[in-house]
mmCIF file of C-alpha atoms and ligand atoms in Angstrom:
data_model
loop_
_atom_site.group_PDB
_atom_site.id
_atom_site.type_symbol
_atom_site.label_atom_id
_atom_site.label_comp_id
_atom_site.label_asym_id
_atom_site.label_seq_id
_atom_site.Cartn_x
_atom_site.Cartn_y
_atom_site.Cartn_z
ATOM 1 C CA MET A 1 12.421 -1.876 24.698
ATOM 2 C CA GLY A 2 11.580 -3.451 22.041
ATOM 3 C CA SER A 3 11.514 -1.984 18.470
ATOM 4 C CA GLY A 4 11.017 -2.568 14.553
ATOM 5 C CA SER A 5 10.069 -1.495 11.004
ATOM 6 C CA GLY A 6 8.246 -1.826 8.193
ATOM 7 C CA PHE A 7 8.305 -0.675 4.386
ATOM 8 C CA GLY A 8 6.384 1.685 2.860
ATOM 9 C CA LYS A 9 4.980 0.341 -0.531
ATOM 10 C CA VAL A 10 3.455 1.482 -4.009
ATOM 11 C CA ILE A 11 1.248 -0.542 -5.549
ATOM 12 C CA LEU A 12 2.203 -0.704 -9.244
ATOM 13 C CA PHE A 13 -0.630 -2.765 -10.362
ATOM 14 C CA ASN A 14 -3.795 -4.036 -9.620
ATOM 15 C CA GLU A 15 -5.428 -3.095 -6.341
ATOM 16 C CA HIS A 16 -8.469 -3.683 -5.985
ATOM 17 C CA PHE A 17 -8.425 -6.375 -8.196
ATOM 18 C CA VAL A 18 -5.818 -8.330 -5.985
ATOM 19 C CA VAL A 19 -8.746 -8.807 -3.357
ATOM 20 C CA TYR A 20 -10.436 -11.027 -6.021
ATOM 21 C CA GLY A 21 -7.126 -13.027 -7.098
ATOM 22 C CA ILE A 22 -5.937 -11.362 -9.418
ATOM 23 C CA PRO A 23 -2.357 -10.917 -9.891
ATOM 24 C CA GLY A 24 -0.928 -7.505 -8.703
ATOM 25 C CA ILE A 25 2.774 -6.272 -8.738
ATOM 26 C CA VAL A 26 3.759 -4.080 -5.677
ATOM 27 C CA SER A 27 7.021 -2.301 -4.755
ATOM 28 C CA ALA A 28 8.400 -1.486 -1.051
ATOM 29 C CA ILE A 29 9.818 1.937 -0.974
ATOM 30 C CA SER A 30 12.785 3.311 0.441
ATOM 31 C CA SER A 31 11.028 4.988 3.601
ATOM 32 C CA VAL A 32 9.862 3.300 6.572
ATOM 33 C CA ALA A 33 7.837 3.146 9.395
ATOM 34 C CA GLN A 34 9.627 2.898 12.983
ATOM 35 C CA ALA A 35 8.076 1.688 16.091
ATOM 36 C CA GLU A 36 9.242 1.384 19.888
ATOM 37 C CA VAL A 37 7.427 -0.534 22.332
ATOM 38 C CA SER A 38 7.996 -0.966 26.189
ATOM 39 C CA ARG A 39 5.753 -2.807 28.857
ATOM 40 C CA THR A 40 5.137 0.544 30.848
ATOM 41 C CA GLY A 41 2.562 3.134 31.335
ATOM 42 C CA GLU A 42 -1.513 1.908 31.907
ATOM 43 C CA GLY A 43 -3.348 0.468 28.962
ATOM 44 C CA ILE A 44 -2.425 0.296 25.734
ATOM 45 C CA SER A 45 -0.818 3.766 24.615
ATOM 46 C CA LEU A 46 0.231 5.061 21.393
ATOM 47 C CA LYS A 47 2.144 8.302 20.243
ATOM 48 C CA ASP A 48 1.872 8.549 16.818
ATOM 49 C CA ALA A 49 5.113 10.847 15.458
ATOM 50 C CA ARG A 50 4.503 10.347 12.015
ATOM 51 C CA LYS A 51 4.946 13.340 9.708
ATOM 52 C CA GLY A 52 0.875 13.921 8.076
ATOM 53 C CA ALA A 53 -0.466 11.580 10.747
ATOM 54 C CA GLU A 54 -1.910 14.496 12.656
ATOM 55 C CA GLY A 55 -4.784 14.676 9.785
ATOM 56 C CA TYR A 56 -5.811 10.904 10.717
ATOM 57 C CA THR A 57 -9.694 11.465 11.225
ATOM 58 C CA GLU A 58 -10.770 9.945 14.132
ATOM 59 C CA LYS A 59 -12.148 6.886 12.000
ATOM 60 C CA LYS A 60 -8.812 6.165 11.054
ATOM 61 C CA LYS A 61 -7.594 6.086 15.254
ATOM 62 C CA THR A 62 -10.567 3.771 15.677
ATOM 63 C CA GLN A 63 -8.811 1.452 13.123
ATOM 64 C CA GLN A 64 -5.457 1.828 14.145
ATOM 65 C CA LYS A 65 -6.853 0.634 17.983
ATOM 66 C CA GLU A 66 -8.463 -2.350 16.451
ATOM 67 C CA SER A 67 -5.320 -3.079 14.614
ATOM 68 C CA ILE A 68 -3.376 -3.224 17.611
ATOM 69 C CA GLU A 69 -6.118 -5.253 19.539
ATOM 70 C CA ARG A 70 -6.208 -7.809 16.141
ATOM 71 C CA MET A 71 -2.569 -8.198 16.328
ATOM 72 C CA LEU A 72 -1.969 -8.565 20.255
ATOM 73 C CA ARG A 73 -4.621 -11.268 20.201
ATOM 74 C CA ALA A 74 -2.847 -12.867 17.036
ATOM 75 C CA MET A 75 0.206 -12.859 19.503
ATOM 76 C CA GLY A 76 -1.157 -14.348 22.414
ATOM 77 C CA ILE A 77 -0.920 -11.334 24.226
ATOM 78 C CA ASN A 78 -4.145 -10.527 26.852
ATOM 79 C CA SER A 79 -4.463 -6.525 26.084
ATOM 80 C CA GLU A 80 -6.600 -6.111 29.159
ATOM 81 C CA LYS A 81 -3.662 -7.378 31.453
ATOM 82 C CA THR A 82 -0.868 -6.022 29.776
ATOM 83 C CA SER A 83 0.046 -2.416 30.041
ATOM 84 C CA LEU A 84 2.192 -1.191 26.293
ATOM 85 C CA GLU A 85 3.870 2.459 25.490
ATOM 86 C CA ILE A 86 3.849 2.414 21.794
ATOM 87 C CA TRP A 87 5.814 4.946 19.749
ATOM 88 C CA LEU A 88 5.470 5.298 16.140
ATOM 89 C CA GLY A 89 7.469 7.640 13.826
ATOM 90 C CA GLY A 90 10.308 6.663 11.139
ATOM 91 C CA ASN A 91 10.193 8.606 7.528
ATOM 92 C CA LEU A 92 7.356 6.963 5.953
ATOM 93 C CA PRO A 93 4.391 9.843 6.137
ATOM 94 C CA GLY A 94 1.258 8.952 7.025
ATOM 95 C CA PHE A 95 -0.172 9.833 3.129
ATOM 96 C CA SER A 96 -3.254 6.987 2.560
ATOM 97 C CA GLY A 97 -2.036 4.969 0.134
ATOM 98 C CA ILE A 98 1.361 4.031 0.488
ATOM 99 C CA GLY A 99 1.127 1.470 2.994
ATOM 100 C CA ALA A 100 1.189 3.649 6.121
ATOM 101 C CA SER A 101 -1.465 1.396 7.987
ATOM 102 C CA ALA A 102 1.012 -2.559 6.699
ATOM 103 C CA ALA A 103 3.744 -0.640 7.670
ATOM 104 C CA SER A 104 3.121 0.523 11.063
ATOM 105 C CA SER A 105 1.446 -2.977 11.364
ATOM 106 C CA VAL A 106 4.643 -4.317 10.822
ATOM 107 C CA ALA A 107 6.508 -2.272 12.873
ATOM 108 C CA ILE A 108 4.481 -2.433 15.825
ATOM 109 C CA ALA A 109 4.594 -6.112 15.554
ATOM 110 C CA ARG A 110 8.419 -6.607 15.390
ATOM 111 C CA ALA A 111 8.772 -4.526 18.279
ATOM 112 C CA ILE A 112 5.960 -6.331 20.226
ATOM 113 C CA ALA A 113 7.807 -9.336 19.638
ATOM 114 C CA GLU A 114 11.191 -8.268 20.856
ATOM 115 C CA GLU A 115 9.786 -6.332 23.986
ATOM 116 C CA PHE A 116 8.342 -9.916 24.535
ATOM 117 C CA LYS A 117 11.293 -11.738 23.502
ATOM 118 C CA MET A 118 8.951 -14.202 20.834
ATOM 119 C CA ASP A 119 11.397 -14.909 17.959
ATOM 120 C CA LEU A 120 9.078 -14.515 15.129
ATOM 121 C CA PRO A 121 10.367 -15.470 11.754
ATOM 122 C CA ASP A 122 9.092 -12.996 9.096
ATOM 123 C CA GLU A 123 6.122 -15.513 7.984
ATOM 124 C CA ARG A 124 4.866 -14.986 11.080
ATOM 125 C CA ILE A 125 5.323 -11.131 11.612
ATOM 126 C CA ASN A 126 3.113 -11.010 7.998
ATOM 127 C CA GLU A 127 0.417 -12.955 9.193
ATOM 128 C CA ILE A 128 0.197 -10.857 12.187
ATOM 129 C CA ALA A 129 0.127 -7.873 10.127
ATOM 130 C CA TYR A 130 -2.582 -9.295 8.369
ATOM 131 C CA GLU A 131 -5.032 -9.232 11.292
ATOM 132 C CA ALA A 132 -4.179 -5.682 11.127
ATOM 133 C CA GLU A 133 -4.798 -4.720 7.613
ATOM 134 C CA LYS A 134 -8.472 -6.404 8.499
ATOM 135 C CA ALA A 135 -9.093 -3.275 10.757
ATOM 136 C CA TYR A 136 -8.196 -0.925 7.980
ATOM 137 C CA ALA A 137 -9.177 -2.737 4.921
ATOM 138 C CA GLY A 138 -11.911 -5.242 5.831
ATOM 139 C CA THR A 139 -11.314 -8.077 3.406
ATOM 140 C CA PRO A 140 -7.781 -7.495 2.711
ATOM 141 C CA SER A 141 -5.600 -9.462 0.358
ATOM 142 C CA GLY A 142 -2.521 -9.260 1.985
ATOM 143 C CA ILE A 143 -0.192 -7.266 -0.434
ATOM 144 C CA ASP A 144 0.416 -4.224 1.749
ATOM 145 C CA ASN A 145 1.312 -6.403 4.473
ATOM 146 C CA THR A 146 3.444 -8.657 2.263
ATOM 147 C CA ALA A 147 5.174 -5.670 0.618
ATOM 148 C CA ALA A 148 5.657 -4.214 4.539
ATOM 149 C CA THR A 149 7.446 -6.995 5.837
ATOM 150 C CA TYR A 150 9.693 -8.353 2.936
ATOM 151 C CA GLY A 151 10.582 -5.361 1.024
ATOM 152 C CA GLY A 152 11.758 -5.349 -2.604
ATOM 153 C CA LEU A 153 9.451 -5.657 -5.636
ATOM 154 C CA ILE A 154 7.284 -8.103 -5.289
ATOM 155 C CA TRP A 155 4.563 -10.693 -7.702
ATOM 156 C CA PHE A 156 1.257 -11.184 -5.216
ATOM 157 C CA LYS A 157 -1.526 -13.353 -6.189
ATOM 158 C CA LYS A 158 -4.021 -13.914 -3.389
ATOM 159 C CA THR A 159 -5.147 -17.526 -3.221
ATOM 160 C CA MET A 160 -9.058 -17.590 -2.962
ATOM 161 C CA SER A 161 -9.186 -20.717 -1.381
ATOM 162 C CA GLY A 162 -7.350 -20.085 1.669
ATOM 163 C CA GLY A 163 -4.217 -21.843 0.940
ATOM 164 C CA SER A 164 -0.901 -19.568 0.717
ATOM 165 C CA ASN A 165 -0.656 -17.104 -1.286
ATOM 166 C CA ILE A 166 1.747 -16.653 -3.931
ATOM 167 C CA VAL A 167 4.564 -13.823 -3.695
ATOM 168 C CA GLU A 168 7.415 -13.922 -6.039
ATOM 169 C CA ARG A 169 10.088 -11.423 -5.475
ATOM 170 C CA LEU A 170 10.925 -10.093 -8.752
ATOM 171 C CA THR A 171 14.577 -7.806 -9.669
ATOM 172 C CA LEU A 172 14.940 -4.632 -11.560
ATOM 173 C CA GLU A 173 17.925 -4.354 -13.592
ATOM 174 C CA GLU A 174 18.387 -1.021 -11.153
ATOM 175 C CA PRO A 175 15.857 0.625 -9.007
ATOM 176 C CA VAL A 176 13.617 3.405 -10.563
ATOM 177 C CA GLU A 177 12.719 6.856 -9.111
ATOM 178 C CA ILE A 178 9.057 7.587 -8.824
ATOM 179 C CA VAL A 179 7.146 10.543 -7.643
ATOM 180 C CA ILE A 180 3.870 10.042 -4.996
ATOM 181 C CA GLY A 181 1.968 12.540 -5.122
ATOM 182 C CA ASN A 182 -0.755 13.104 -1.906
ATOM 183 C CA THR A 183 -4.128 14.436 -2.500
ATOM 184 C CA GLY A 184 -4.452 15.238 0.803
ATOM 185 C CA ILE A 185 -7.629 13.283 1.121
ATOM 186 C CA VAL A 186 -7.762 10.869 4.071
ATOM 187 C CA ALA A 187 -9.445 7.992 2.100
ATOM 188 C CA ASP A 188 -11.167 5.210 3.660
ATOM 189 C CA THR A 189 -9.607 1.796 2.380
ATOM 190 C CA LYS A 190 -12.437 -0.075 3.794
ATOM 191 C CA GLU A 191 -15.201 1.573 2.438
ATOM 192 C CA MET A 192 -13.432 1.666 -1.312
ATOM 193 C CA VAL A 193 -13.006 -1.962 -0.862
ATOM 194 C CA ALA A 194 -16.783 -2.641 -0.323
ATOM 195 C CA GLY A 195 -17.535 -0.237 -2.576
ATOM 196 C CA VAL A 196 -16.448 -2.280 -5.642
ATOM 197 C CA ALA A 197 -17.767 -5.273 -4.199
ATOM 198 C CA ALA A 198 -21.207 -3.835 -4.314
ATOM 199 C CA ARG A 199 -20.655 -2.230 -7.971
ATOM 200 C CA LYS A 200 -19.151 -5.707 -8.835
ATOM 201 C CA GLU A 201 -22.104 -7.444 -7.729
ATOM 202 C CA LYS A 202 -24.668 -5.499 -9.423
ATOM 203 C CA ASP A 203 -23.136 -5.289 -12.759
ATOM 204 C CA PRO A 204 -21.083 -8.650 -13.170
ATOM 205 C CA GLU A 205 -20.893 -8.920 -16.330
ATOM 206 C CA ARG A 206 -19.080 -5.849 -17.199
ATOM 207 C CA TYR A 207 -17.065 -5.816 -13.941
ATOM 208 C CA ASN A 208 -15.867 -9.849 -15.230
ATOM 209 C CA LEU A 209 -14.703 -8.243 -18.653
ATOM 210 C CA LEU A 210 -12.785 -5.033 -16.492
ATOM 211 C CA PHE A 211 -11.211 -7.730 -14.168
ATOM 212 C CA GLU A 212 -10.207 -10.571 -16.493
ATOM 213 C CA GLN A 213 -8.294 -7.234 -18.725
ATOM 214 C CA ALA A 214 -6.622 -6.389 -15.119
ATOM 215 C CA GLY A 215 -5.400 -9.863 -14.863
ATOM 216 C CA GLU A 216 -3.623 -9.712 -18.113
ATOM 217 C CA LEU A 217 -2.465 -6.529 -17.845
ATOM 218 C CA ALA A 218 -0.687 -7.875 -14.778
ATOM 219 C CA PHE A 219 1.243 -10.644 -16.980
ATOM 220 C CA GLU A 220 1.984 -7.910 -19.662
ATOM 221 C CA ALA A 221 3.397 -5.766 -16.792
ATOM 222 C CA ARG A 222 5.833 -8.784 -15.444
ATOM 223 C CA THR A 223 7.419 -9.240 -18.543
ATOM 224 C CA ALA A 224 8.112 -5.483 -18.904
ATOM 225 C CA LEU A 225 9.411 -5.180 -15.568
ATOM 226 C CA LYS A 226 11.591 -8.006 -16.142
ATOM 227 C CA ALA A 227 12.755 -6.920 -19.242
ATOM 228 C CA PHE A 228 13.659 -3.525 -17.767
ATOM 229 C CA ASP A 229 11.617 -1.878 -20.374
ATOM 230 C CA LEU A 230 10.324 1.285 -18.477
ATOM 231 C CA ARG A 231 8.307 3.071 -21.306
ATOM 232 C CA LYS A 232 6.260 -0.002 -21.489
ATOM 233 C CA ALA A 233 5.785 -0.406 -18.130
ATOM 234 C CA GLY A 234 4.408 3.353 -17.844
ATOM 235 C CA LYS A 235 2.178 2.437 -20.513
ATOM 236 C CA LEU A 236 0.547 -0.195 -18.931
ATOM 237 C CA MET A 237 0.261 1.871 -15.355
ATOM 238 C CA ASN A 238 -1.731 4.101 -17.450
ATOM 239 C CA GLU A 239 -3.659 1.582 -18.623
ATOM 240 C CA SER A 240 -3.917 0.344 -14.873
ATOM 241 C CA HIS A 241 -5.261 3.952 -14.013
ATOM 242 C CA ARG A 242 -8.115 3.376 -16.951
ATOM 243 C CA LEU A 243 -9.349 0.199 -15.339
ATOM 244 C CA LEU A 244 -9.257 2.021 -11.816
ATOM 245 C CA ARG A 245 -11.723 4.403 -13.022
ATOM 246 C CA GLU A 246 -13.496 2.340 -14.437
ATOM 247 C CA ILE A 247 -14.549 0.523 -11.183
ATOM 248 C CA GLU A 248 -15.129 3.939 -9.948
ATOM 249 C CA VAL A 249 -12.155 4.196 -7.003
ATOM 250 C CA SER A 250 -10.414 7.121 -8.705
ATOM 251 C CA CYS A 251 -11.270 10.801 -8.084
ATOM 252 C CA GLU A 252 -11.077 14.000 -9.586
ATOM 253 C CA GLU A 253 -8.064 15.189 -7.641
ATOM 254 C CA LEU A 254 -6.200 11.886 -8.799
ATOM 255 C CA ASP A 255 -6.916 12.463 -12.236
ATOM 256 C CA CYS A 256 -6.082 15.816 -12.033
ATOM 257 C CA LEU A 257 -2.368 14.450 -10.838
ATOM 258 C CA VAL A 258 -2.038 11.797 -13.293
ATOM 259 C CA ASN A 259 -2.121 14.206 -16.161
ATOM 260 C CA LEU A 260 0.114 16.425 -14.256
ATOM 261 C CA ALA A 261 2.260 13.892 -14.181
ATOM 262 C CA GLN A 262 1.632 13.184 -17.709
ATOM 263 C CA GLU A 263 1.685 16.527 -19.225
ATOM 264 C CA GLN A 264 5.125 16.446 -17.474
ATOM 265 C CA GLY A 265 7.002 13.361 -19.334
ATOM 266 C CA ALA A 266 6.579 10.729 -16.745
ATOM 267 C CA PHE A 267 6.712 7.342 -18.326
ATOM 268 C CA GLY A 268 3.357 6.418 -16.771
ATOM 269 C CA ALA A 269 0.818 7.129 -13.359
ATOM 270 C CA LYS A 270 -1.603 5.722 -12.103
ATOM 271 C CA LEU A 271 -3.200 5.767 -8.696
ATOM 272 C CA THR A 272 -1.816 3.763 -6.047
ATOM 273 C CA GLY A 273 -3.883 1.949 -2.893
ATOM 274 C CA GLY A 274 -7.127 2.267 -2.310
ATOM 275 C CA GLY A 275 -8.048 5.358 -4.233
ATOM 276 C CA GLY A 276 -10.805 7.489 -3.286
ATOM 277 C CA GLY A 277 -8.136 10.324 -1.995
ATOM 278 C CA GLY A 278 -4.781 9.074 -1.194
ATOM 279 C CA CYS A 279 -2.081 8.864 -3.323
ATOM 280 C CA MET A 280 -0.907 8.964 -6.729
ATOM 281 C CA VAL A 281 2.432 7.298 -7.954
ATOM 282 C CA ALA A 282 4.175 8.407 -10.757
ATOM 283 C CA LEU A 283 7.264 6.517 -12.554
ATOM 284 C CA THR A 284 10.186 8.803 -13.372
ATOM 285 C CA PRO A 285 13.281 7.637 -13.849
ATOM 286 C CA SER A 286 15.798 9.645 -13.857
ATOM 287 C CA LYS A 287 16.514 12.462 -11.455
ATOM 288 C CA ASP A 288 15.994 15.356 -13.444
ATOM 289 C CA LEU A 289 12.763 13.513 -14.601
ATOM 290 C CA GLN A 290 11.965 13.153 -11.219
ATOM 291 C CA GLU A 291 12.835 16.380 -10.242
ATOM 292 C CA LYS A 292 10.507 18.012 -12.828
ATOM 293 C CA VAL A 293 7.325 16.046 -11.800
ATOM 294 C CA ALA A 294 7.544 16.714 -8.414
ATOM 295 C CA THR A 295 8.122 20.435 -8.557
ATOM 296 C CA THR A 296 5.189 20.387 -10.857
ATOM 297 C CA ILE A 297 2.880 18.751 -8.624
ATOM 298 C CA GLU A 298 4.363 20.932 -5.323
ATOM 299 C CA ASP A 299 3.369 24.352 -7.330
ATOM 300 C CA GLU A 300 0.050 22.638 -7.531
ATOM 301 C CA GLY A 301 0.014 22.668 -4.025
ATOM 302 C CA PHE A 302 -0.178 18.971 -3.127
ATOM 303 C CA GLU A 303 2.743 17.642 -0.979
ATOM 304 C CA VAL A 304 5.275 14.703 -2.977
ATOM 305 C CA LEU A 305 7.628 11.765 -1.752
ATOM 306 C CA ARG A 306 10.604 11.553 -4.620
ATOM 307 C CA THR A 307 11.555 8.355 -4.010
ATOM 308 C CA LYS A 308 12.379 4.729 -6.141
ATOM 309 C CA ILE A 309 11.442 1.405 -6.757
ATOM 310 C CA GLY A 310 13.265 -1.575 -6.615
ATOM 311 C CA VAL A 311 15.639 -0.771 -4.112
HETATM 312 O O1 LIG B 1 -5.268 1.915 0.716
HETATM 313 P P1 LIG B 1 -4.255 1.044 0.587
HETATM 314 O O2 LIG B 1 -2.807 1.506 0.698
HETATM 315 O O3 LIG B 1 -4.265 0.187 2.045
HETATM 316 O O4 LIG B 1 -4.520 -0.148 -0.443
HETATM 317 C C1 LIG B 1 -4.900 -1.124 -0.361
HETATM 318 C C2 LIG B 1 -5.077 -1.821 -1.662
HETATM 319 C C3 LIG B 1 -6.033 -2.476 -1.769
HETATM 320 O O5 LIG B 1 -5.985 -2.997 -2.865
HETATM 321 C C4 LIG B 1 -7.268 -1.121 -2.351
HETATM 322 C C5 LIG B 1 -7.014 -3.671 -0.797
HETATM 323 C C6 LIG B 1 -6.458 -4.996 -0.506
HETATM 324 O O6 LIG B 1 -6.461 -5.210 0.569
HETATM 325 O O7 LIG B 1 -5.539 -5.472 -1.142
#
């Protein structure tokens, strides 16, 4: 049997914009997806034991199946002639927007590599997980699989000409508490990404301006995080949410979670991931503030994850 794991993540700045080569900032969180793989059974079977996975729509299940086929192909394994039993678990819930798909792809790729005695470096695991991400995101930027593979806090810029992406590790003075609130809506990243592309094509002038602002925001955010200026970083997260609303990837429930977190004193809050549902992330330095924001959101009937960035 082979086993492996992959980190969950929150995008702190510039989801969607990263697809077009604007820099983004992502952090792994301390929750992980775990996979075990054995060459037994008949065909390719998957047992998804992750919390929240029962809420996965049929569409997500189809994408999950396609992602595994893509990975096998990328690893040179003939899925027609191979029997694999895959088990997925870990403490990363199957919420949309916290990298559940990329974390599971990295975990599965590592487990398959171990089962087939392939000695693959992280760089190769990352490439394989990127192939898997295409099933979920259509034209992924690569930010999710990069965070899921390497962990930590990462500055990410997709290289549009096809070369290697820019991946730079950032460090925080110390890990910082965050709250992730789940709208409970299973969003389809592929549709959200396609929606932005369609709107951008229709109104290039307005979108180019918004993309420019997103680019500037990323550099300001990097400076703030490096200086451990969390107040400033929080303000920039609020600003990032505003831009994401402008490109129409937020929804009522996400705006509601953002408002709740801000009212309770979060330093900043925004949607995280593909949007249209999925999750909100709030910057809540200190255990007390984290608890205050988390319980308020729970009292409103939403699920939350209390975790940290920069671990
Ligand atoms: O919804 P998630 O967690 O898969 O996040 C996707 C992030 C996007 O920027 C919307 C797409 C991408 O590939 O970067």
